[in-house]
PDB file of C-alpha atoms in Angstrom:
ATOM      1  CA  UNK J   1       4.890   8.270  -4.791  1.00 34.00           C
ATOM      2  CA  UNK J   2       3.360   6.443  -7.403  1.00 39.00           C
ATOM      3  CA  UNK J   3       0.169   3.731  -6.245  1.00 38.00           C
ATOM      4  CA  UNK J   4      -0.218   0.067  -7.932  1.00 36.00           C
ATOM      5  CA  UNK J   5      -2.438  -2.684  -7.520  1.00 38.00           C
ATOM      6  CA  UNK J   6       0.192  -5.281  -8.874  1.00 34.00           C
ATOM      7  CA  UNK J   7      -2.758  -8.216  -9.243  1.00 37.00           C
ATOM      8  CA  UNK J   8      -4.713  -5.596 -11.536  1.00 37.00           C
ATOM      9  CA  UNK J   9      -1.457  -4.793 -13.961  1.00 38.00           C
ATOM     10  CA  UNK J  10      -0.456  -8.181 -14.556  1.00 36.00           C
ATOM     11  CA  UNK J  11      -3.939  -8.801 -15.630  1.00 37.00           C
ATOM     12  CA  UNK J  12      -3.651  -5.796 -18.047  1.00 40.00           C
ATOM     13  CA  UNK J  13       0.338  -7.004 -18.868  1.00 38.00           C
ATOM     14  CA  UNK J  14      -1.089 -10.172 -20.229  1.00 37.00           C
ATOM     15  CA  UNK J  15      -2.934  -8.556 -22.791  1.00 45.00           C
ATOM     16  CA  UNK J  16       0.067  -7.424 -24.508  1.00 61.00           C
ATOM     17  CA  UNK J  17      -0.486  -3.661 -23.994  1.00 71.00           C
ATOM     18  CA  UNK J  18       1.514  -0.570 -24.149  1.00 85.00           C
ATOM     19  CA  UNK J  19       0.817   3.053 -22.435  1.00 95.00           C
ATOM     20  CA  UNK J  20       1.965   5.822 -24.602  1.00 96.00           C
ATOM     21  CA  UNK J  21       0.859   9.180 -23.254  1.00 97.00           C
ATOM     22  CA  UNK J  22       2.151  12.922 -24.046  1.00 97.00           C
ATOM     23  CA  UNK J  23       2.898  16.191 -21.863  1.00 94.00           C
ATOM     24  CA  UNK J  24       4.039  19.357 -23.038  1.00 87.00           C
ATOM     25  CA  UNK J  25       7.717  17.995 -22.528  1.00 87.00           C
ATOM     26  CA  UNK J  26       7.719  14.613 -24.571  1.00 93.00           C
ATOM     27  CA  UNK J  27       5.803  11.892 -25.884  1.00 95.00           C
ATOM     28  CA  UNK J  28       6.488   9.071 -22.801  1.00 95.00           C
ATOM     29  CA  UNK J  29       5.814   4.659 -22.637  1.00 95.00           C
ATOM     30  CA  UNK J  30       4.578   3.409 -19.493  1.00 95.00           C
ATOM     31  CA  UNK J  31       5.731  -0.196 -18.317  1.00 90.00           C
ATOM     32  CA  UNK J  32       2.770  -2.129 -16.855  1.00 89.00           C
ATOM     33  CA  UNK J  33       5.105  -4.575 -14.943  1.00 86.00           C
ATOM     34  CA  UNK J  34       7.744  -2.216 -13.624  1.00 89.00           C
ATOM     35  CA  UNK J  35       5.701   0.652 -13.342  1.00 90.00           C
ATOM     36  CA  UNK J  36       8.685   2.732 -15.014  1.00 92.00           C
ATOM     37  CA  UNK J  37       8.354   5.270 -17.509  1.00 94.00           C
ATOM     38  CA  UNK J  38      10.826   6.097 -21.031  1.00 93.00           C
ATOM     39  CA  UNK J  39      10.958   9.016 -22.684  1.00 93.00           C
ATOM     40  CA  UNK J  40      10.379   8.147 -26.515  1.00 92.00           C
ATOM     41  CA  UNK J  41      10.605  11.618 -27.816  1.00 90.00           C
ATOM     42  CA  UNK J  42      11.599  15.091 -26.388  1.00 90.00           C
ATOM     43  CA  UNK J  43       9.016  17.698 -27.643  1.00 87.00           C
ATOM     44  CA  UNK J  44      10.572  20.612 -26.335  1.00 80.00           C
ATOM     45  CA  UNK J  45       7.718  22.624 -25.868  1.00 78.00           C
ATOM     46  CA  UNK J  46       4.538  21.693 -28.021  1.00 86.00           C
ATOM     47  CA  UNK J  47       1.671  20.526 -26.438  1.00 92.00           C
ATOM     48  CA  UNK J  48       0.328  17.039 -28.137  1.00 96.00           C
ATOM     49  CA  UNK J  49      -3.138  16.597 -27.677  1.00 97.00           C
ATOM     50  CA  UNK J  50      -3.964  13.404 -30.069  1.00 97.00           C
ATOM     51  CA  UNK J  51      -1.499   9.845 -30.559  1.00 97.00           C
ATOM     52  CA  UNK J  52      -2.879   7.357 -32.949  1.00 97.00           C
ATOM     53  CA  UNK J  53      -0.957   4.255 -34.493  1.00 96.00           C
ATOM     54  CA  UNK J  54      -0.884   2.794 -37.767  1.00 96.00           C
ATOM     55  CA  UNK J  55      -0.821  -0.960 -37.301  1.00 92.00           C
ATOM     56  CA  UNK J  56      -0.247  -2.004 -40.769  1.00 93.00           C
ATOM     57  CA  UNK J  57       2.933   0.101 -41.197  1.00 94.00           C
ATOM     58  CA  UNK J  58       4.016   1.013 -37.685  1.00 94.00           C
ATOM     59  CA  UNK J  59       3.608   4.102 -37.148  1.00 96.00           C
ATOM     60  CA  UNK J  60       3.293   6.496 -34.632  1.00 96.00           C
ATOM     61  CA  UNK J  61       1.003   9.619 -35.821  1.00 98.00           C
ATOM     62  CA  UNK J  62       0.811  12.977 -33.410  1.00 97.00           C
ATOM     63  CA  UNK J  63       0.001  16.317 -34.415  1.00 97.00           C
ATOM     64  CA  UNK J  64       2.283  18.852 -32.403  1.00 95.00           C
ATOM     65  CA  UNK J  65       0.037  22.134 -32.403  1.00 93.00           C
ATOM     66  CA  UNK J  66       2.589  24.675 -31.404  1.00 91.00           C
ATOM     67  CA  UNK J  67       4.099  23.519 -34.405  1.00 94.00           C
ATOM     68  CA  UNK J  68       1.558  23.646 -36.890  1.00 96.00           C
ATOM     69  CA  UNK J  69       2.067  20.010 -38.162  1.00 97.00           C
ATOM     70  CA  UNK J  70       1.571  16.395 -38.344  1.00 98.00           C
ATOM     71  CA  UNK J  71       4.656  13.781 -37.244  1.00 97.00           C
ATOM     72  CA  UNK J  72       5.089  10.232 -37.437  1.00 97.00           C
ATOM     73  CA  UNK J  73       8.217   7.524 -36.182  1.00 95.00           C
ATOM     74  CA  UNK J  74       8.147   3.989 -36.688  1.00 95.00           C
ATOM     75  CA  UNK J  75       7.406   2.121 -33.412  1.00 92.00           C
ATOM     76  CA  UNK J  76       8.238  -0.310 -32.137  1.00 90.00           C
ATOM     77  CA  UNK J  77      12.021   0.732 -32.696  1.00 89.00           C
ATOM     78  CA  UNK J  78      15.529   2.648 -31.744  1.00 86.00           C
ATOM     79  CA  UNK J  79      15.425   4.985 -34.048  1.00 84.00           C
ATOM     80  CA  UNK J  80      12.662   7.792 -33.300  1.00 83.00           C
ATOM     81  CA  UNK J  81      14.192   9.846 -35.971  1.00 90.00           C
ATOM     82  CA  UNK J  82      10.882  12.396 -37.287  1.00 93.00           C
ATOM     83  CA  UNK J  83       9.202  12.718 -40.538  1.00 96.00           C
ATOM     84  CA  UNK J  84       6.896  15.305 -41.007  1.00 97.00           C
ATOM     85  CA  UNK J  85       3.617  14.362 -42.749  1.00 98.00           C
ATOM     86  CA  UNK J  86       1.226  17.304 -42.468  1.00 97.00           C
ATOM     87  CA  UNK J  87       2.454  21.122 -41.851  1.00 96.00           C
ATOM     88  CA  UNK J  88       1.167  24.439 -42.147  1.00 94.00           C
ATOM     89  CA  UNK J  89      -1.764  23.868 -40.065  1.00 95.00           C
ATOM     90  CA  UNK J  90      -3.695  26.085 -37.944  1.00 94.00           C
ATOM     91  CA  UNK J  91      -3.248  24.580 -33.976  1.00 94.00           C
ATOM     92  CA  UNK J  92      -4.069  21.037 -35.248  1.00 96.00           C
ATOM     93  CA  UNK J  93      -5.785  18.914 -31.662  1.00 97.00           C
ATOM     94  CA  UNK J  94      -7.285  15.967 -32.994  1.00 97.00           C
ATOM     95  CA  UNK J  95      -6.065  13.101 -35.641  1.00 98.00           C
ATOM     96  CA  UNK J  96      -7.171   9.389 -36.497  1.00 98.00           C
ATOM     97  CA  UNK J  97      -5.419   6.763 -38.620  1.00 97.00           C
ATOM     98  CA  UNK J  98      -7.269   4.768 -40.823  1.00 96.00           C
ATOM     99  CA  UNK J  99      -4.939   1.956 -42.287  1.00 94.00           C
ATOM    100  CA  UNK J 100      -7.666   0.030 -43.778  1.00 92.00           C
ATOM    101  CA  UNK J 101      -7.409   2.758 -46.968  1.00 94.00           C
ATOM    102  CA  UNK J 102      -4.397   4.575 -46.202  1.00 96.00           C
ATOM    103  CA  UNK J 103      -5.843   8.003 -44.937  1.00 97.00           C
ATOM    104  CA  UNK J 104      -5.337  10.495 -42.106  1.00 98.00           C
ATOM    105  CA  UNK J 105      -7.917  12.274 -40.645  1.00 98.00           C
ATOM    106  CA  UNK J 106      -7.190  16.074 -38.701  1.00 98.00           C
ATOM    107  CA  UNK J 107      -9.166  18.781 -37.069  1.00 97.00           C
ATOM    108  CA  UNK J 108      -7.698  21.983 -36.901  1.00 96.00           C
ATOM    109  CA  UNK J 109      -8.937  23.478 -34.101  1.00 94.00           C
ATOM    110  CA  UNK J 110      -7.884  27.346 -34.932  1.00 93.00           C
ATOM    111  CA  UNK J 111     -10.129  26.963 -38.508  1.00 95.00           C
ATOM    112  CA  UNK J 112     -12.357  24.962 -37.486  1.00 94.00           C
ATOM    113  CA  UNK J 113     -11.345  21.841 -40.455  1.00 95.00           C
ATOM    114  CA  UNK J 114     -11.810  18.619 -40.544  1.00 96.00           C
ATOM    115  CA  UNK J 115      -9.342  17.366 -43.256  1.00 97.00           C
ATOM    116  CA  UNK J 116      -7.458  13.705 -44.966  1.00 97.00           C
ATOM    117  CA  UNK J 117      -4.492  12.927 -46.567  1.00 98.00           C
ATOM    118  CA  UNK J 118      -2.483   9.865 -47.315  1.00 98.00           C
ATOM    119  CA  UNK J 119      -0.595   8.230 -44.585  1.00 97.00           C
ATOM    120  CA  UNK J 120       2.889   9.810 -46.544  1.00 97.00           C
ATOM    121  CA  UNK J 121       1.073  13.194 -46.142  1.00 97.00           C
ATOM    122  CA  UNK J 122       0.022  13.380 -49.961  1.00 97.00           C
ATOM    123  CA  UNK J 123      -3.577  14.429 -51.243  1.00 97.00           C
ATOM    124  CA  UNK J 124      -4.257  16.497 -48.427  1.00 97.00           C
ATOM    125  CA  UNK J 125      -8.152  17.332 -48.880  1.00 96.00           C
ATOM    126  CA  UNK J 126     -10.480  19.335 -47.000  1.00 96.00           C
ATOM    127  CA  UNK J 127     -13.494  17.727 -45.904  1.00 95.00           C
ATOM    128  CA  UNK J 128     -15.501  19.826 -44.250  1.00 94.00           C
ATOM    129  CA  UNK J 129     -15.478  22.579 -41.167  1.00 92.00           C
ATOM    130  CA  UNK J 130     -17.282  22.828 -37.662  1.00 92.00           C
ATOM    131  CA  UNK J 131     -17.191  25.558 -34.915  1.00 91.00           C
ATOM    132  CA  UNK J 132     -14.165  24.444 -32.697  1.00 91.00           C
ATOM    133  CA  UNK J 133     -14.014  20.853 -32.984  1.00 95.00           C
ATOM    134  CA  UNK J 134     -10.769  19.106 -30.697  1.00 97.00           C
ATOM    135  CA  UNK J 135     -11.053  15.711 -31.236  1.00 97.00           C
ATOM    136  CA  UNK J 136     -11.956  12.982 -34.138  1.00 98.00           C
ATOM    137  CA  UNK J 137     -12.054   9.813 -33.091  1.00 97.00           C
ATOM    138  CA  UNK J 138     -13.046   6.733 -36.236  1.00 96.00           C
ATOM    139  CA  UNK J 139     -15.314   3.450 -36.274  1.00 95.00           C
ATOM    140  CA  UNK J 140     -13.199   1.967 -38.925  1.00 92.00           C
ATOM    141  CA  UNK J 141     -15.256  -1.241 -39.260  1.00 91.00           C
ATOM    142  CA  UNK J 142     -18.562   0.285 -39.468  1.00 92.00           C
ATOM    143  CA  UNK J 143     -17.446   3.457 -41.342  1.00 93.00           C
ATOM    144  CA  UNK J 144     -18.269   6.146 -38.540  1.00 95.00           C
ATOM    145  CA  UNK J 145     -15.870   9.066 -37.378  1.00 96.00           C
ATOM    146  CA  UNK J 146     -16.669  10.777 -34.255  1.00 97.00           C
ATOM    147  CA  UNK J 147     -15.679  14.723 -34.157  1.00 97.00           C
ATOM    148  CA  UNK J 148     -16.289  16.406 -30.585  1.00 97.00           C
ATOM    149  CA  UNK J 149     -17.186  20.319 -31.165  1.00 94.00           C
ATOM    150  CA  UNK J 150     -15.857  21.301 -27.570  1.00 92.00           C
ATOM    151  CA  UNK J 151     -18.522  23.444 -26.707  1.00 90.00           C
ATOM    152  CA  UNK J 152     -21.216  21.819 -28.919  1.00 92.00           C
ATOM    153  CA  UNK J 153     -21.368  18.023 -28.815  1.00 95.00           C
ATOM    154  CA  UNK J 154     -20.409  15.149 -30.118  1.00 96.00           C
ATOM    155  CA  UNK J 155     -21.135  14.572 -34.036  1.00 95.00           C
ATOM    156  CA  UNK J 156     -21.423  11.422 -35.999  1.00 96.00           C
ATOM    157  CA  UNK J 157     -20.499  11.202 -39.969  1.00 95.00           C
ATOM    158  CA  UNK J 158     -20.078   9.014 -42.332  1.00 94.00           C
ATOM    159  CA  UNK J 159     -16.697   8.779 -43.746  1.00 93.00           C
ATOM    160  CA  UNK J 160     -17.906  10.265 -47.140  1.00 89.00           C
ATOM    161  CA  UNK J 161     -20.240  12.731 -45.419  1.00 89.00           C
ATOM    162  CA  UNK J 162     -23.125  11.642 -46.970  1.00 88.00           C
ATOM    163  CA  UNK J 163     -25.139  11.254 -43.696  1.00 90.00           C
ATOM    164  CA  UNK J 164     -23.886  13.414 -40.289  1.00 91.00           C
ATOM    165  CA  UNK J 165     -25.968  14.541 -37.002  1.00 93.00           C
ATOM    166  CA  UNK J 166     -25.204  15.195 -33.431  1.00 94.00           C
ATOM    167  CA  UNK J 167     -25.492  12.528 -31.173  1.00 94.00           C
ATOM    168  CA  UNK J 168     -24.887  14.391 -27.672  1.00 93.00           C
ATOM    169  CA  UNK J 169     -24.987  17.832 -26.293  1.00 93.00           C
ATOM    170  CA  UNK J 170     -22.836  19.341 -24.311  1.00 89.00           C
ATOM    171  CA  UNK J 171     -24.778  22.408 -21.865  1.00 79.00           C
ATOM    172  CA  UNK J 172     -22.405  25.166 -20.549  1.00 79.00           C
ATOM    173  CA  UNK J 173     -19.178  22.480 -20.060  1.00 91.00           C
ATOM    174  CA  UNK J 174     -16.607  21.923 -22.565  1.00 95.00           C
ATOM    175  CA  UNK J 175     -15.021  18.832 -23.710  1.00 97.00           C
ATOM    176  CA  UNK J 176     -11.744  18.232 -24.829  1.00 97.00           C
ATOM    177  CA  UNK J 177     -11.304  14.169 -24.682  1.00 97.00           C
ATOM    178  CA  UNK J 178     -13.445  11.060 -25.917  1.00 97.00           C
ATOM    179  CA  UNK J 179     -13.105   7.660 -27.447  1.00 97.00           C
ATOM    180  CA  UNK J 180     -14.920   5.122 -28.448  1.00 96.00           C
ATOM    181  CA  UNK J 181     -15.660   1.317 -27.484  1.00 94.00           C
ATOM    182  CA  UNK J 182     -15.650  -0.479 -30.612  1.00 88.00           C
ATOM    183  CA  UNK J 183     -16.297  -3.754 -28.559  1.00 88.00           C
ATOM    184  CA  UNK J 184     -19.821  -2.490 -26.785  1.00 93.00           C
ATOM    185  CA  UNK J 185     -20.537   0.361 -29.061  1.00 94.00           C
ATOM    186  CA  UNK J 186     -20.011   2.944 -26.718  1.00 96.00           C
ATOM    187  CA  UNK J 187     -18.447   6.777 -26.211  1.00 97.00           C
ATOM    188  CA  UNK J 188     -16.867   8.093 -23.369  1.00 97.00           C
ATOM    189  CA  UNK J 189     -15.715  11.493 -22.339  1.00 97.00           C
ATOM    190  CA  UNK J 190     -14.654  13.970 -18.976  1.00 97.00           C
ATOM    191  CA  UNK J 191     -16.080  17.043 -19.335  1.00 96.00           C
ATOM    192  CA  UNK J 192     -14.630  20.661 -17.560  1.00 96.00           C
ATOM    193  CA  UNK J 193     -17.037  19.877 -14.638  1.00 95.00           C
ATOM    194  CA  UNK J 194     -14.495  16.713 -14.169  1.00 95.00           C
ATOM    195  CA  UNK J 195     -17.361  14.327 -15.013  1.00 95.00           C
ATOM    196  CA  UNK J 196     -16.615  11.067 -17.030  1.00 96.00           C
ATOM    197  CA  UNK J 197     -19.850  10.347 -19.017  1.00 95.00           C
ATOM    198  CA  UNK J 198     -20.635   7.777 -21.575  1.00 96.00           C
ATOM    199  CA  UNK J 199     -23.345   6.900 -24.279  1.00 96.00           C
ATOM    200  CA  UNK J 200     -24.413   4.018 -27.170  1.00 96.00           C
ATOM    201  CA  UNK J 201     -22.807   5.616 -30.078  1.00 95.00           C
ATOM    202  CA  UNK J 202     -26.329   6.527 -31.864  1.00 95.00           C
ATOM    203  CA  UNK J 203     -26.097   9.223 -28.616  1.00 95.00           C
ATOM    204  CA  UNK J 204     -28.897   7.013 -26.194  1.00 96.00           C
ATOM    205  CA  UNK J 205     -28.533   5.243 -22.482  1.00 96.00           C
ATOM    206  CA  UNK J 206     -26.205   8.336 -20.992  1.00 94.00           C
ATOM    207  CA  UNK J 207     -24.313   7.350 -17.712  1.00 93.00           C
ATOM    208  CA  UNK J 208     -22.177   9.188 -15.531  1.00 93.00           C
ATOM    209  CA  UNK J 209     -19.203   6.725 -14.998  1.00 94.00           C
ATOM    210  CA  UNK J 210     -17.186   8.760 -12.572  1.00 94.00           C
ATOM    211  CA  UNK J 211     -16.660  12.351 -10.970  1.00 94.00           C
ATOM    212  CA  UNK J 212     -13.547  13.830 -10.098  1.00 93.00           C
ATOM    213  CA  UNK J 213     -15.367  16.672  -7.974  1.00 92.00           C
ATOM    214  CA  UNK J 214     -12.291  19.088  -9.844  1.00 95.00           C
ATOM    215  CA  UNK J 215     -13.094  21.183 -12.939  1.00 95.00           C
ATOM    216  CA  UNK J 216     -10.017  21.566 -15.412  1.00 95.00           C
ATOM    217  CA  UNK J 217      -9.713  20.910 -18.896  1.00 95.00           C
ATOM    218  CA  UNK J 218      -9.068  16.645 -18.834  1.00 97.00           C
ATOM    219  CA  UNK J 219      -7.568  16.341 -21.758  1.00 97.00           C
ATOM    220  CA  UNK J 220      -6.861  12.270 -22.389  1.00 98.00           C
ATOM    221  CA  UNK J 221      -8.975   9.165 -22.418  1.00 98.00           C
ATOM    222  CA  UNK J 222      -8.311   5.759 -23.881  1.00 97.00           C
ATOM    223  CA  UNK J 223     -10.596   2.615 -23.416  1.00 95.00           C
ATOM    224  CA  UNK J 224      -9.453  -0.575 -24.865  1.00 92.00           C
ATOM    225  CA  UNK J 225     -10.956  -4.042 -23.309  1.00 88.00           C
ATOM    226  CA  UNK J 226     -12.425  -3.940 -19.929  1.00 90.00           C
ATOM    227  CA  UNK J 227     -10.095  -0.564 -18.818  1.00 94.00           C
ATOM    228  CA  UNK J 228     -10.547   2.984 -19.333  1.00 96.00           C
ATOM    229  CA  UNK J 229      -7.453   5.220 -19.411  1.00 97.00           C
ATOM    230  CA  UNK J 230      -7.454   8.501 -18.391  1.00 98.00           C
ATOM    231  CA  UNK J 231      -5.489  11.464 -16.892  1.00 97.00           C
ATOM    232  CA  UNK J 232      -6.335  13.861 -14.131  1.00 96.00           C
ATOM    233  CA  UNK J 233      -3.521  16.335 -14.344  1.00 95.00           C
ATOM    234  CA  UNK J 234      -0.649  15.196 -13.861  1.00 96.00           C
ATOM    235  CA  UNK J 235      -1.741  11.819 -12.700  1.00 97.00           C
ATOM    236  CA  UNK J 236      -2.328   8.852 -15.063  1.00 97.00           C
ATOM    237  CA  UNK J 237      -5.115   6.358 -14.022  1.00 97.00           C
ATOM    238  CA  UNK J 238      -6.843   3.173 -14.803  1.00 96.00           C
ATOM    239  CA  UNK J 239     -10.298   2.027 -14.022  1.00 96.00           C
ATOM    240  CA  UNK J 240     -12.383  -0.432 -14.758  1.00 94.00           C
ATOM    241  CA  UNK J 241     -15.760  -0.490 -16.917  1.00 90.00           C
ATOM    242  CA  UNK J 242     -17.525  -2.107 -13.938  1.00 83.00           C
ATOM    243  CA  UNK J 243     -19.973  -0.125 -12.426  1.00 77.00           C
ATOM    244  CA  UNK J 244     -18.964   1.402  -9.069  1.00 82.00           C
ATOM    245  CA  UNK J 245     -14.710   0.379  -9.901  1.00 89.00           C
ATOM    246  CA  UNK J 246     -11.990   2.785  -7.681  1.00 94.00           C
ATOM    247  CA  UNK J 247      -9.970   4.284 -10.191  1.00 96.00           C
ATOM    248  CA  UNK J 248      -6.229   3.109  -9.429  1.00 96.00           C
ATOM    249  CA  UNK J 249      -2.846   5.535 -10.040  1.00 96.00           C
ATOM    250  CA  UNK J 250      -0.757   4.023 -12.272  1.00 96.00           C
ATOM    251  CA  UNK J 251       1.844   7.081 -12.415  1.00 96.00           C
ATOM    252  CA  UNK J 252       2.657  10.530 -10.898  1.00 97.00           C
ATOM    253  CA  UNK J 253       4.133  12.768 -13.556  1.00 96.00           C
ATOM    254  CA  UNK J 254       5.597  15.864 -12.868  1.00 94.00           C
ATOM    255  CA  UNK J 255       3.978  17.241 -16.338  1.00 94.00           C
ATOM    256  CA  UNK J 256       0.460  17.653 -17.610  1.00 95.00           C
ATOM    257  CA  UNK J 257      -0.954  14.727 -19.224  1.00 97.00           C
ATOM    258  CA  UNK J 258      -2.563  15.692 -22.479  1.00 97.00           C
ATOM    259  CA  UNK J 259      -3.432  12.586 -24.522  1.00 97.00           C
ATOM    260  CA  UNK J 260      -2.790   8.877 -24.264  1.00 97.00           C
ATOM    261  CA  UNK J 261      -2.694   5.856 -26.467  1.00 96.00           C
ATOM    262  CA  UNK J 262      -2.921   2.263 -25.568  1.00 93.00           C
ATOM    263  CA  UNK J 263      -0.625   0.043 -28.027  1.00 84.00           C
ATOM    264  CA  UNK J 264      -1.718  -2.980 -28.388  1.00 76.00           C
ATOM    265  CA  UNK J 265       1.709  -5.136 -28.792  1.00 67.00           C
ATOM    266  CA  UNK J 266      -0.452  -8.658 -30.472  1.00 61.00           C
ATOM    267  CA  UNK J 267      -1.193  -6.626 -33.674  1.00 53.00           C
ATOM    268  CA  UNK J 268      -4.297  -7.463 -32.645  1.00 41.00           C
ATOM    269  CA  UNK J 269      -5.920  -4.454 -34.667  1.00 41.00           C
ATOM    270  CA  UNK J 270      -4.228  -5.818 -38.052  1.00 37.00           C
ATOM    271  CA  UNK J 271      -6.160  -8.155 -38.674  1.00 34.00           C
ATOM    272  CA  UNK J 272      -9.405  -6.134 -38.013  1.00 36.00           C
ATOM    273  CA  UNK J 273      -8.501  -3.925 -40.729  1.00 35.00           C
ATOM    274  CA  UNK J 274      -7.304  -6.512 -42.959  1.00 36.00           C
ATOM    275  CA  UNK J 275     -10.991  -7.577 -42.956  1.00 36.00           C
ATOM    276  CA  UNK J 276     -12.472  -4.539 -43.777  1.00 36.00           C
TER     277      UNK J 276
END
């Protein structure tokens, strides 16, 4: 049975927001006012572990690991027809779109690479490699990408890689989620122990936001506004930035939830790229 606290989505409804999220079986858009889901693409069986959106040209990026490649389909639409961008990768987890200047950033998780290409998939280019990073996440207006090693910590670069150092270690408990706050500056992440932690993104002022009290792998965390997304399992979940918030259900899937992306339906983000 699936919980709402109708007051709280119709606050987040009015903000002209969309809930994407992934499980092994598809690639799935919540509905903030009915509370109903749709299935946007079957996967089959490939575990998706990264969505990102190019605003600009409206696109929906995902890397499917099992697969060994990079996808994209135009969305908002009908047609949800594939085209392959990136292949031949090694367990690809993490990917970021930068519209601004037409680029594509991927870890592959297998080989350890952090590498770009074109939004078409041309000029692939290796950038660099880490130990096992999982997730890149990019600062696009202050030219800052974001690459959690998932045993490590969390590293900060420059786009051109002319200045990179680790902002936050991680002890003896993995990490396979993170995002950033563009609007306060901030990073947040659930570690194994189940613990949702956040920092300034120069690393300072750590907080523990939440605890789940159960250690898994949490896979998928999204914060856009005053909200942070997340899953716990199966179960999808909203809570607010406010210190001490309840978390609130918004759906019970019957799949685990490995990623999530919050749309933003205003094209808000265009125009902060256009600026750039």
């Amino acid at each position: 049975m699936n919980h709402f606290d109708t007051n709280r989505i119709v606050f987040v409804s009015a903000y002209q927001v969309n809930l994407l999220y992934s499980t092994n079986t598809g690639i799935i858009e919540f509905d903030f006012d009915t509370g109903s889901v749709n299935i946007l693409f079957e996967l089959g069986s490939s575990s998706v572990f990264a969505i990102d959106y190019d605003y600009q040209n409206r696109y929906i990026y995902f890397p499917r690991s099992n697969y060994n490649d990079i996808v994209r389909f135009a969305y908002p639409s009908n047609n949800t027809t594939l085209q392959t961008v990136v292949q031949s990768l090694s367990y690809p987890t993490g990917i970021a779109v930068d519209s601004a200047n037409d680029h594509l950033y991927w870890v592959d998780s297998n080989v350890g690479k952090l590498s770009r290409c074109n939004l078409d998939g041309s000029n692939v280019t290796v950038l660099s490699t880490f130990i096992h990073p999982w997730v890149i996440r990019l600062d696009v207006t202050n030219r800052w990408m974001y690459i959690v090693e998932q045993s490590t910590g969390i590293l900060k670069s420059r786009f051109d890689l002319s200045e990179r150092r680790t902002i936050t270690n991680f002890t003896s408990t993995p990490v396979y989620c993170m995002d950033i706050d563009t609007e306060e500056n901030r990073l947040y992440w659930i570690n194994y122990d189940g613990e949702m932690k956040s920092c300034k993104d120069d690393g300072s002022d750590v907080k523990t936001i939440l605890s789940t009290h159960v250690r898994r792998p949490y896979y998928a965390i999204h914060v856009v506004g005053s909200y942070i997304y997340y899953a716990n399992d199966n179960q999808l979940l909203m809570l607010s930035k406010t210190s001490g918030s309840t978390p609130t259900v918004l759906y019970n899937d019957t799949s685990y939830i490995n990623s999530i992306f919050v749309f933003n339906q205003s094209g808000m983000l265009i125009n902060i790229y256009s600026q750039k």
